[in-house]
mmCIF file of N, CA, C and O in Angstrom:
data_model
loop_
_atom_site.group_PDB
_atom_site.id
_atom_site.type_symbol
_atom_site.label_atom_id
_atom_site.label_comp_id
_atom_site.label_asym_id
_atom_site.label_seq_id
_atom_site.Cartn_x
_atom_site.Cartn_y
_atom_site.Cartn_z
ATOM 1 N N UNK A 1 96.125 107.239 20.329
ATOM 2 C CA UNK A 1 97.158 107.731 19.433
ATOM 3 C C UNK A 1 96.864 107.192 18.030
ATOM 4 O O UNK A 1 96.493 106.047 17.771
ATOM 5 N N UNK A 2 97.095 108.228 17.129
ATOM 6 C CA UNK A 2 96.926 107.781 15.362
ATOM 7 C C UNK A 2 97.996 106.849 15.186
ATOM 8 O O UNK A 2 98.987 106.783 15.912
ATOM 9 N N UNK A 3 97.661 105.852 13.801
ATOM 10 C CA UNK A 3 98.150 104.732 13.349
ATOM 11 C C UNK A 3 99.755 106.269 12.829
ATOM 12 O O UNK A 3 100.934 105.913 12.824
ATOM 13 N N UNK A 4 99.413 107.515 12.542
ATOM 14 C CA UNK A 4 100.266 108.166 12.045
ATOM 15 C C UNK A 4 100.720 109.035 12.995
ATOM 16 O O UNK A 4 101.318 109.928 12.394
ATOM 17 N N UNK A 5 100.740 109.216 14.096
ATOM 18 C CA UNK A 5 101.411 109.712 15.030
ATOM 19 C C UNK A 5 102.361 108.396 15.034
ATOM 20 O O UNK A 5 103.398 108.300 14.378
ATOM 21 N N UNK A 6 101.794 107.347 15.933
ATOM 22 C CA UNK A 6 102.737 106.391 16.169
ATOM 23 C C UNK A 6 103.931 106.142 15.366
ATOM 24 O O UNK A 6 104.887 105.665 15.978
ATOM 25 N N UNK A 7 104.129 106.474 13.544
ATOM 26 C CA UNK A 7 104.900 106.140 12.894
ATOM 27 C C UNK A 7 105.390 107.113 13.016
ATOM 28 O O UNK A 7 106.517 106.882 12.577
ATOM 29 N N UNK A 8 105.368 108.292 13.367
ATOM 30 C CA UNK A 8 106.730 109.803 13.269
ATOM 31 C C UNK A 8 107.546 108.998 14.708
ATOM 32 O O UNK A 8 108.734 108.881 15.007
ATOM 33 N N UNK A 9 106.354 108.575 15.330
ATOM 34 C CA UNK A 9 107.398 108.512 16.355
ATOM 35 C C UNK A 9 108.568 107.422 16.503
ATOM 36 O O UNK A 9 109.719 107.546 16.922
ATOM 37 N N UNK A 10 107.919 106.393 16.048
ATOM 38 C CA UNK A 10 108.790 105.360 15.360
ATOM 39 C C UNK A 10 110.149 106.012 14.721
ATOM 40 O O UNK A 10 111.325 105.736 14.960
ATOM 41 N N UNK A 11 109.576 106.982 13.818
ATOM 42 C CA UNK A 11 110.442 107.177 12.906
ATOM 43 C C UNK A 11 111.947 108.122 13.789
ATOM 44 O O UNK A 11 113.135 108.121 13.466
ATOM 45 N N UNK A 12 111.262 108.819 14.927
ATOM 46 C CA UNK A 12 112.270 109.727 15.758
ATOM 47 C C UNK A 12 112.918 109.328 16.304
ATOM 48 O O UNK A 12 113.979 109.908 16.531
ATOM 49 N N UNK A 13 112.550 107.776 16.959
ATOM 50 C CA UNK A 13 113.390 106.861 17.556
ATOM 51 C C UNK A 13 114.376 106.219 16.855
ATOM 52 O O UNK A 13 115.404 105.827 17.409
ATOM 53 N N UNK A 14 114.084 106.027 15.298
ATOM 54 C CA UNK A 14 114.872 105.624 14.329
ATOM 55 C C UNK A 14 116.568 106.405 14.210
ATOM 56 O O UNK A 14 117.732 106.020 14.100
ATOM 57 N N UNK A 15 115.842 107.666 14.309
ATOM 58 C CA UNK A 15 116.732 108.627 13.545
ATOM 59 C C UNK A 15 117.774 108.971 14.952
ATOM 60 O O UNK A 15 118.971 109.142 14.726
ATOM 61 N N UNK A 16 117.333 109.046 16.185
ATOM 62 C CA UNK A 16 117.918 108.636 16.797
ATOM 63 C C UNK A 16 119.288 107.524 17.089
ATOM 64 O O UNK A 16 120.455 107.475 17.476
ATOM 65 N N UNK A 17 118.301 106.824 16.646
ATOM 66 C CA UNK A 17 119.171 104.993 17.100
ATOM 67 C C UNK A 17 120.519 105.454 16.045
ATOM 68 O O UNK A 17 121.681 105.359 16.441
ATOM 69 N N UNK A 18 120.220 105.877 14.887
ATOM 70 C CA UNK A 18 120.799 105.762 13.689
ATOM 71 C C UNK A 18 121.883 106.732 14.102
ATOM 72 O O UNK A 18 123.069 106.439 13.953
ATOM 73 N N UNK A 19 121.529 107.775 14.571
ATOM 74 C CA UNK A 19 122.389 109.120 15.084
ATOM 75 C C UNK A 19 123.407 108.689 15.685
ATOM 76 O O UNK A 19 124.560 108.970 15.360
ATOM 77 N N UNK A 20 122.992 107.758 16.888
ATOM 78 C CA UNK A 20 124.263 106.906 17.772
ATOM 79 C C UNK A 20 124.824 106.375 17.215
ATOM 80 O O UNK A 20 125.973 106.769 17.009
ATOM 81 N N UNK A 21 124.366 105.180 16.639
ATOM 82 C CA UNK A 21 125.551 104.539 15.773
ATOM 83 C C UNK A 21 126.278 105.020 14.953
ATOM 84 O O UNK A 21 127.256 104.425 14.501
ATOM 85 N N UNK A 22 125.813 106.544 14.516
ATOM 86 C CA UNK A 22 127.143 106.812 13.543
ATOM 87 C C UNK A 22 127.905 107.515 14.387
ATOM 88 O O UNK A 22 129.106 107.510 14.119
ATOM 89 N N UNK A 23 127.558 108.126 15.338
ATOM 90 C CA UNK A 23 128.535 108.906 16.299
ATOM 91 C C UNK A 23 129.111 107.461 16.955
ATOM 92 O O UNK A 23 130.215 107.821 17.363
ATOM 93 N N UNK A 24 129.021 106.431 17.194
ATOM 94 C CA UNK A 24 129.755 105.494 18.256
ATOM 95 C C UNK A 24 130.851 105.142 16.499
ATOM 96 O O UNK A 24 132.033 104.904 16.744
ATOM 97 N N UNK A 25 130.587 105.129 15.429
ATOM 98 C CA UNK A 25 131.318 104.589 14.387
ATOM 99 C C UNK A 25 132.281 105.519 14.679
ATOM 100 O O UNK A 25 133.436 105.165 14.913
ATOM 101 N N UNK A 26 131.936 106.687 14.693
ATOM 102 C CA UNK A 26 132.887 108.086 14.158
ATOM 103 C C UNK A 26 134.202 107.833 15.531
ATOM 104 O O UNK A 26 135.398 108.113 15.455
ATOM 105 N N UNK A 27 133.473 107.242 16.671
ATOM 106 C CA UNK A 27 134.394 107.517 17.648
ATOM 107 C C UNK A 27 135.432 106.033 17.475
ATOM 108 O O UNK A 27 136.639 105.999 17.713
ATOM 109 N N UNK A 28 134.914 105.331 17.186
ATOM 110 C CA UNK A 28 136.196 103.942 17.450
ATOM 111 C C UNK A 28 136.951 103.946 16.750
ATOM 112 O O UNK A 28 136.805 104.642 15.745
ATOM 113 N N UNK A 29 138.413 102.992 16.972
ATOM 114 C CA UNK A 29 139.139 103.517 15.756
ATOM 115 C C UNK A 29 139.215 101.891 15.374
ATOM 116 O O UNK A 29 140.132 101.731 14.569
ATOM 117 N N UNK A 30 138.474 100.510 15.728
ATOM 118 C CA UNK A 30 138.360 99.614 15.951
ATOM 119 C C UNK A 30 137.596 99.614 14.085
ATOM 120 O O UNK A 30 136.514 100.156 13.857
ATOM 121 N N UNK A 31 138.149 99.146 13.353
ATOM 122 C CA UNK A 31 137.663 99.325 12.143
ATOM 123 C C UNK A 31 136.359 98.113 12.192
ATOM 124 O O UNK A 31 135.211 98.378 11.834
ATOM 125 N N UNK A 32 136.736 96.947 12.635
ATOM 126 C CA UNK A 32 135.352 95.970 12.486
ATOM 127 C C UNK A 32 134.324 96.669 12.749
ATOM 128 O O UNK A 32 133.395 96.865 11.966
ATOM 129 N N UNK A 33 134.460 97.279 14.360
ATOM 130 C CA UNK A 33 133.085 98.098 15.398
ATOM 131 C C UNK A 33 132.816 99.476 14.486
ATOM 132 O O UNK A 33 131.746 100.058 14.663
ATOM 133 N N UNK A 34 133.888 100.070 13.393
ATOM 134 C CA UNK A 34 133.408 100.902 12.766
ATOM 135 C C UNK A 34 132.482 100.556 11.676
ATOM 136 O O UNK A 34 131.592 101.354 11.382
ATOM 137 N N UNK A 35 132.591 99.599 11.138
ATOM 138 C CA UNK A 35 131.892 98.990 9.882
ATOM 139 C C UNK A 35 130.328 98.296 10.785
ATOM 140 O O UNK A 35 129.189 98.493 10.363
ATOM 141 N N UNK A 36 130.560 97.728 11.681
ATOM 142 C CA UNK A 36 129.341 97.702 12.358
ATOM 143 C C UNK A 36 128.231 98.603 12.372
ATOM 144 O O UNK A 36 127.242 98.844 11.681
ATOM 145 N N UNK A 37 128.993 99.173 13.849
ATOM 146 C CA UNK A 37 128.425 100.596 13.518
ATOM 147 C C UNK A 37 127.373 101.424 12.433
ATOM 148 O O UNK A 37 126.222 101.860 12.410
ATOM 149 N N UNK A 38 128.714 101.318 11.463
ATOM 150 C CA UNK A 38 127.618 101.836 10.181
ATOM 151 C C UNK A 38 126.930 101.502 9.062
ATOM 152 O O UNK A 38 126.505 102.174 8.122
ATOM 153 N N UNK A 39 126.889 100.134 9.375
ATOM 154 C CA UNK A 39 125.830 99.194 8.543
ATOM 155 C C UNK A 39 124.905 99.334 8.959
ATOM 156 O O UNK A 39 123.937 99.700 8.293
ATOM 157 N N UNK A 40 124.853 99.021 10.593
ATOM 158 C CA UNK A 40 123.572 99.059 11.649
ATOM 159 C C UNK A 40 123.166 100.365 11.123
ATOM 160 O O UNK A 40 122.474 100.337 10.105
ATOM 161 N N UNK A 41 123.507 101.664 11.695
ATOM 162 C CA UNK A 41 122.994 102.867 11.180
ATOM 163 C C UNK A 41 122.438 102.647 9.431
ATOM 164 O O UNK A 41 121.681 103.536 9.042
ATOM 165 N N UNK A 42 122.695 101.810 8.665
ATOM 166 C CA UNK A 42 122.532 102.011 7.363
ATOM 167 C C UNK A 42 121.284 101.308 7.594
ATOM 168 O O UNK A 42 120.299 101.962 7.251
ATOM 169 N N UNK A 43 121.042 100.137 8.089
ATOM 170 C CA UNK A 43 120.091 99.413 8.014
ATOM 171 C C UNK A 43 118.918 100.434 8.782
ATOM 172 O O UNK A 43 117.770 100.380 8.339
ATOM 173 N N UNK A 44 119.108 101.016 9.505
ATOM 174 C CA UNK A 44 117.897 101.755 10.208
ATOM 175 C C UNK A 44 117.710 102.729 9.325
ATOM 176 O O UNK A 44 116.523 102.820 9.011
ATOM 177 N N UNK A 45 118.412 103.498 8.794
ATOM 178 C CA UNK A 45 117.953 104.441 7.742
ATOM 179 C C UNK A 45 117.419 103.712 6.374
ATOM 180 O O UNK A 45 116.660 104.373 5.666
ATOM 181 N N UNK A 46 117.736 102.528 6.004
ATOM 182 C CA UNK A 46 116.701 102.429 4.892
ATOM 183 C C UNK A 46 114.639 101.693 5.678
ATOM 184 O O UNK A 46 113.559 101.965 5.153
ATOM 185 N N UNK A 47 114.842 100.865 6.883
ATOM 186 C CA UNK A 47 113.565 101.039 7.396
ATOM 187 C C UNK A 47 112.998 102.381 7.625
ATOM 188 O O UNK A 47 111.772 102.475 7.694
ATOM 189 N N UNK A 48 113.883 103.641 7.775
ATOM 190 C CA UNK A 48 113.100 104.775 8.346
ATOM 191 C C UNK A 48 112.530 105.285 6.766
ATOM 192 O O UNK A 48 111.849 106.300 6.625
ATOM 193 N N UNK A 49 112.903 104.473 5.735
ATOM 194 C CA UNK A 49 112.863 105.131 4.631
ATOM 195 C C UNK A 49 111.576 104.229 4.144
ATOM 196 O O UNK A 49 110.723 104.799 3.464
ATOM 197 N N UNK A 50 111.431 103.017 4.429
ATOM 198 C CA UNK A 50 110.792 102.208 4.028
ATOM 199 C C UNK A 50 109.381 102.919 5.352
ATOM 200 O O UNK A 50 108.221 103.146 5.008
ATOM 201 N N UNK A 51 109.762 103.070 6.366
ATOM 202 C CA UNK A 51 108.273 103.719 6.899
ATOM 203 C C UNK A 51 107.884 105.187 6.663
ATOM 204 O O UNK A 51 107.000 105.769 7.293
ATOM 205 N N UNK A 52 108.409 105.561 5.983
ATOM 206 C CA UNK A 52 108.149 106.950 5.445
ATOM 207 C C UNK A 52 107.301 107.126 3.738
ATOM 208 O O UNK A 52 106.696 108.063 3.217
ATOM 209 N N UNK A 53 107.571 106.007 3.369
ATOM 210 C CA UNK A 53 106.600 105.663 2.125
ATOM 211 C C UNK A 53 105.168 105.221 2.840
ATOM 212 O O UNK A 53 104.138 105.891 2.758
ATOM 213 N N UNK A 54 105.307 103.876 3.610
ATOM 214 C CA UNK A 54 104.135 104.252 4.529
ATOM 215 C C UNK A 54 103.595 105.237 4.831
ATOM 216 O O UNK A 54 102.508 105.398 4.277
ATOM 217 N N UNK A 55 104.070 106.389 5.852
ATOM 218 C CA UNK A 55 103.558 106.995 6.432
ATOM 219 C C UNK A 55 102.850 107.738 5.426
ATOM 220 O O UNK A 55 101.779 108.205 5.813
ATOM 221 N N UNK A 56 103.217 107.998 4.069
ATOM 222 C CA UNK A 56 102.889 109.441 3.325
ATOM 223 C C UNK A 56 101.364 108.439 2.859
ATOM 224 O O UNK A 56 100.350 109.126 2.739
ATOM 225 N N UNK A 57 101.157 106.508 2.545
ATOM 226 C CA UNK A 57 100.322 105.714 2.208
ATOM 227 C C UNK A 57 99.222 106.427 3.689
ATOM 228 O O UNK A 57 98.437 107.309 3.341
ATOM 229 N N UNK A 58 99.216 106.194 4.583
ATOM 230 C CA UNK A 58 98.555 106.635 5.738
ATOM 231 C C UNK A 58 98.087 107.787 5.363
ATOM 232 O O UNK A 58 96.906 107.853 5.021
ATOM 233 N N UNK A 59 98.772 108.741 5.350
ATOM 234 C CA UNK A 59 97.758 110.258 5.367
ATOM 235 C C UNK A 59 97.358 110.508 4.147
ATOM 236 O O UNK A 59 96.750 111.564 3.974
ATOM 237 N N UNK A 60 97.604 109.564 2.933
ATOM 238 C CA UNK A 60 96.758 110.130 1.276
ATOM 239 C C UNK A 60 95.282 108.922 1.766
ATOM 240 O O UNK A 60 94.104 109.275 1.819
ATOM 241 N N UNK A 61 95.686 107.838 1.995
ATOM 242 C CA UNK A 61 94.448 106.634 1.723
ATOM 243 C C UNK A 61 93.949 105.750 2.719
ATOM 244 O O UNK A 61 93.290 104.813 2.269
ATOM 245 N N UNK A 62 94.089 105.799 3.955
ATOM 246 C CA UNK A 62 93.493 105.774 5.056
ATOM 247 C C UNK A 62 92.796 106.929 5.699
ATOM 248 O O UNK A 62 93.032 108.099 5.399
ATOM 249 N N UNK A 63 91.876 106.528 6.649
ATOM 250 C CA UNK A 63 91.556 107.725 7.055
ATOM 251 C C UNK A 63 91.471 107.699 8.335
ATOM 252 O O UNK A 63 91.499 106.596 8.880
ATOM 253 N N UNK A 64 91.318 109.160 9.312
ATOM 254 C CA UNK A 64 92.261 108.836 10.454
ATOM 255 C C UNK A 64 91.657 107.889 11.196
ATOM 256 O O UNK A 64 90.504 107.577 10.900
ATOM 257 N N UNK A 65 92.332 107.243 12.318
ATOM 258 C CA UNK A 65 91.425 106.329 13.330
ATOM 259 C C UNK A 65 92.215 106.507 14.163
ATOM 260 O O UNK A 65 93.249 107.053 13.779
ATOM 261 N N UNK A 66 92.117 106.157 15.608
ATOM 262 C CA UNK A 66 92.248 105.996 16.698
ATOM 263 C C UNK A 66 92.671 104.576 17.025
ATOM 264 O O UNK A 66 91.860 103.686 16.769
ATOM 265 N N UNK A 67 93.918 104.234 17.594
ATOM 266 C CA UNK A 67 94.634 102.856 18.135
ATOM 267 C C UNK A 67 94.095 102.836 19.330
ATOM 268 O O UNK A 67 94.799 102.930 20.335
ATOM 269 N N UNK A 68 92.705 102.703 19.388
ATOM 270 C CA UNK A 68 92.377 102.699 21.236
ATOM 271 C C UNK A 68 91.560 100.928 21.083
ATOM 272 O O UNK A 68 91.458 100.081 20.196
ATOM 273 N N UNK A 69 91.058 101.101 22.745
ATOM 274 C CA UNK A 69 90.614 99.987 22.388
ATOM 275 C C UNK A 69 91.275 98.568 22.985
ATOM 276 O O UNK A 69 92.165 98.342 23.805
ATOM 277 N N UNK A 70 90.524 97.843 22.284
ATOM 278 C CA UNK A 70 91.340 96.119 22.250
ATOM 279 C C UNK A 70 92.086 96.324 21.248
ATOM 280 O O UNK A 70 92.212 95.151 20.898
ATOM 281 N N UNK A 71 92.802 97.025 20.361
ATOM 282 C CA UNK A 71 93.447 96.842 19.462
ATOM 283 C C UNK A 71 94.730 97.170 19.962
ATOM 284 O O UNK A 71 94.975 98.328 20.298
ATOM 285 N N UNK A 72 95.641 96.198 20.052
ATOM 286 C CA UNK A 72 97.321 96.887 19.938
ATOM 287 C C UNK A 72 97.811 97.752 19.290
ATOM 288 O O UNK A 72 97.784 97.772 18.059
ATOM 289 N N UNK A 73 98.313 98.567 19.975
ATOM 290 C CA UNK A 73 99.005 99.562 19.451
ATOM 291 C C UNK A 73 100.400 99.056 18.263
ATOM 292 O O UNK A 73 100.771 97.882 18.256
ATOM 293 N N UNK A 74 100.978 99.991 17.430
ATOM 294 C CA UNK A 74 102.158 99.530 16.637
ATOM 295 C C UNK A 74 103.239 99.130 17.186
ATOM 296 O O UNK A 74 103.876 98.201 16.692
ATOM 297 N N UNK A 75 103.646 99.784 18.342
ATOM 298 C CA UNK A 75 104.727 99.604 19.344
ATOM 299 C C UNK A 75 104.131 98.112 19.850
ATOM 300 O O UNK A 75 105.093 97.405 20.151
ATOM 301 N N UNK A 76 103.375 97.696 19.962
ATOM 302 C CA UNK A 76 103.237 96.608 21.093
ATOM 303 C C UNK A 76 103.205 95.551 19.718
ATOM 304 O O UNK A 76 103.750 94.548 20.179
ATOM 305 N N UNK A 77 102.879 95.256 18.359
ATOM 306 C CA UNK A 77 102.910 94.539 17.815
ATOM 307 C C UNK A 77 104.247 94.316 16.640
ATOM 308 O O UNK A 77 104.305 93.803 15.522
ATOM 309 N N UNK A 78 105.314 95.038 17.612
ATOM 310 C CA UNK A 78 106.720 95.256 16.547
ATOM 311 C C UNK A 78 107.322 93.576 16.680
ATOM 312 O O UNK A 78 107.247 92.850 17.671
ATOM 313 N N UNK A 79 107.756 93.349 15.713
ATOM 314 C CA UNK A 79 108.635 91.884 15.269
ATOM 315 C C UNK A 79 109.689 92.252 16.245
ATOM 316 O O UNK A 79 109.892 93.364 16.733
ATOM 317 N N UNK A 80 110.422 90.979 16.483
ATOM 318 C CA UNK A 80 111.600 91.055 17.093
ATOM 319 C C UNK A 80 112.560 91.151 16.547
ATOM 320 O O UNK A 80 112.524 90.502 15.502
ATOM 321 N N UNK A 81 113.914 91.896 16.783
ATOM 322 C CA UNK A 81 114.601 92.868 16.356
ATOM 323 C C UNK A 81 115.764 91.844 15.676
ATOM 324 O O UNK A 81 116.497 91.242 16.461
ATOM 325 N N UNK A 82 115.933 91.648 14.261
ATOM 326 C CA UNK A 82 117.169 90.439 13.558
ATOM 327 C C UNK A 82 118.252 90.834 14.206
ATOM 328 O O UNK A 82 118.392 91.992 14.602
ATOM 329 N N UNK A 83 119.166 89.854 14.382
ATOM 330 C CA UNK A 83 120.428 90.229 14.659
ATOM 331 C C UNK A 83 121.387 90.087 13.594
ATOM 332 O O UNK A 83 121.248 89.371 12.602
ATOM 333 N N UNK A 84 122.372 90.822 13.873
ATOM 334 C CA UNK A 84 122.863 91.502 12.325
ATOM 335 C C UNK A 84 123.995 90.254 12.650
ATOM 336 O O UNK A 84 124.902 90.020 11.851
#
């Protein structure tokens, strides 16, 4: 899999994650769990934004390669996730 496949997909999972949390905001009427909610969603939409400048760095000035190999894939070398 491309270093730029891997990041759409990243990015689908993002938009995802982000999707829930604003639908779980929209549904509570728990104002803290609403503000949660949609910070979390805020915070994933500015990383999906921050890997989307990437991604466009990837397909102008890299050129393609292949994640095979001994090399870890992006998924397998992700940081562990801050807690908010």
């Amino acid at each position: 899999m491309t270093v730029e496949t891997e990041l759409q997909r990243v990015q689908s999972m993002l938009k995802t994650a982000s999707g829930s949390l604003a639908t779980f905001a929209l549904q509570t009427k728990d104002k803290d769990a609403k503000g949660f909610y949609m910070g979390a969603a805020q915070q994933l939409d500015a990383i999906n934004d921050q890997l989307s400048e990437r991604l466009e760095t990837v397909r102008t000035e890299e050129p393609p390669s292949n994640v095979a190999g001994g090399s870890p894939s992006l998924l397998q070398r992700r940081r562990p996730i801050k807690k908010l």
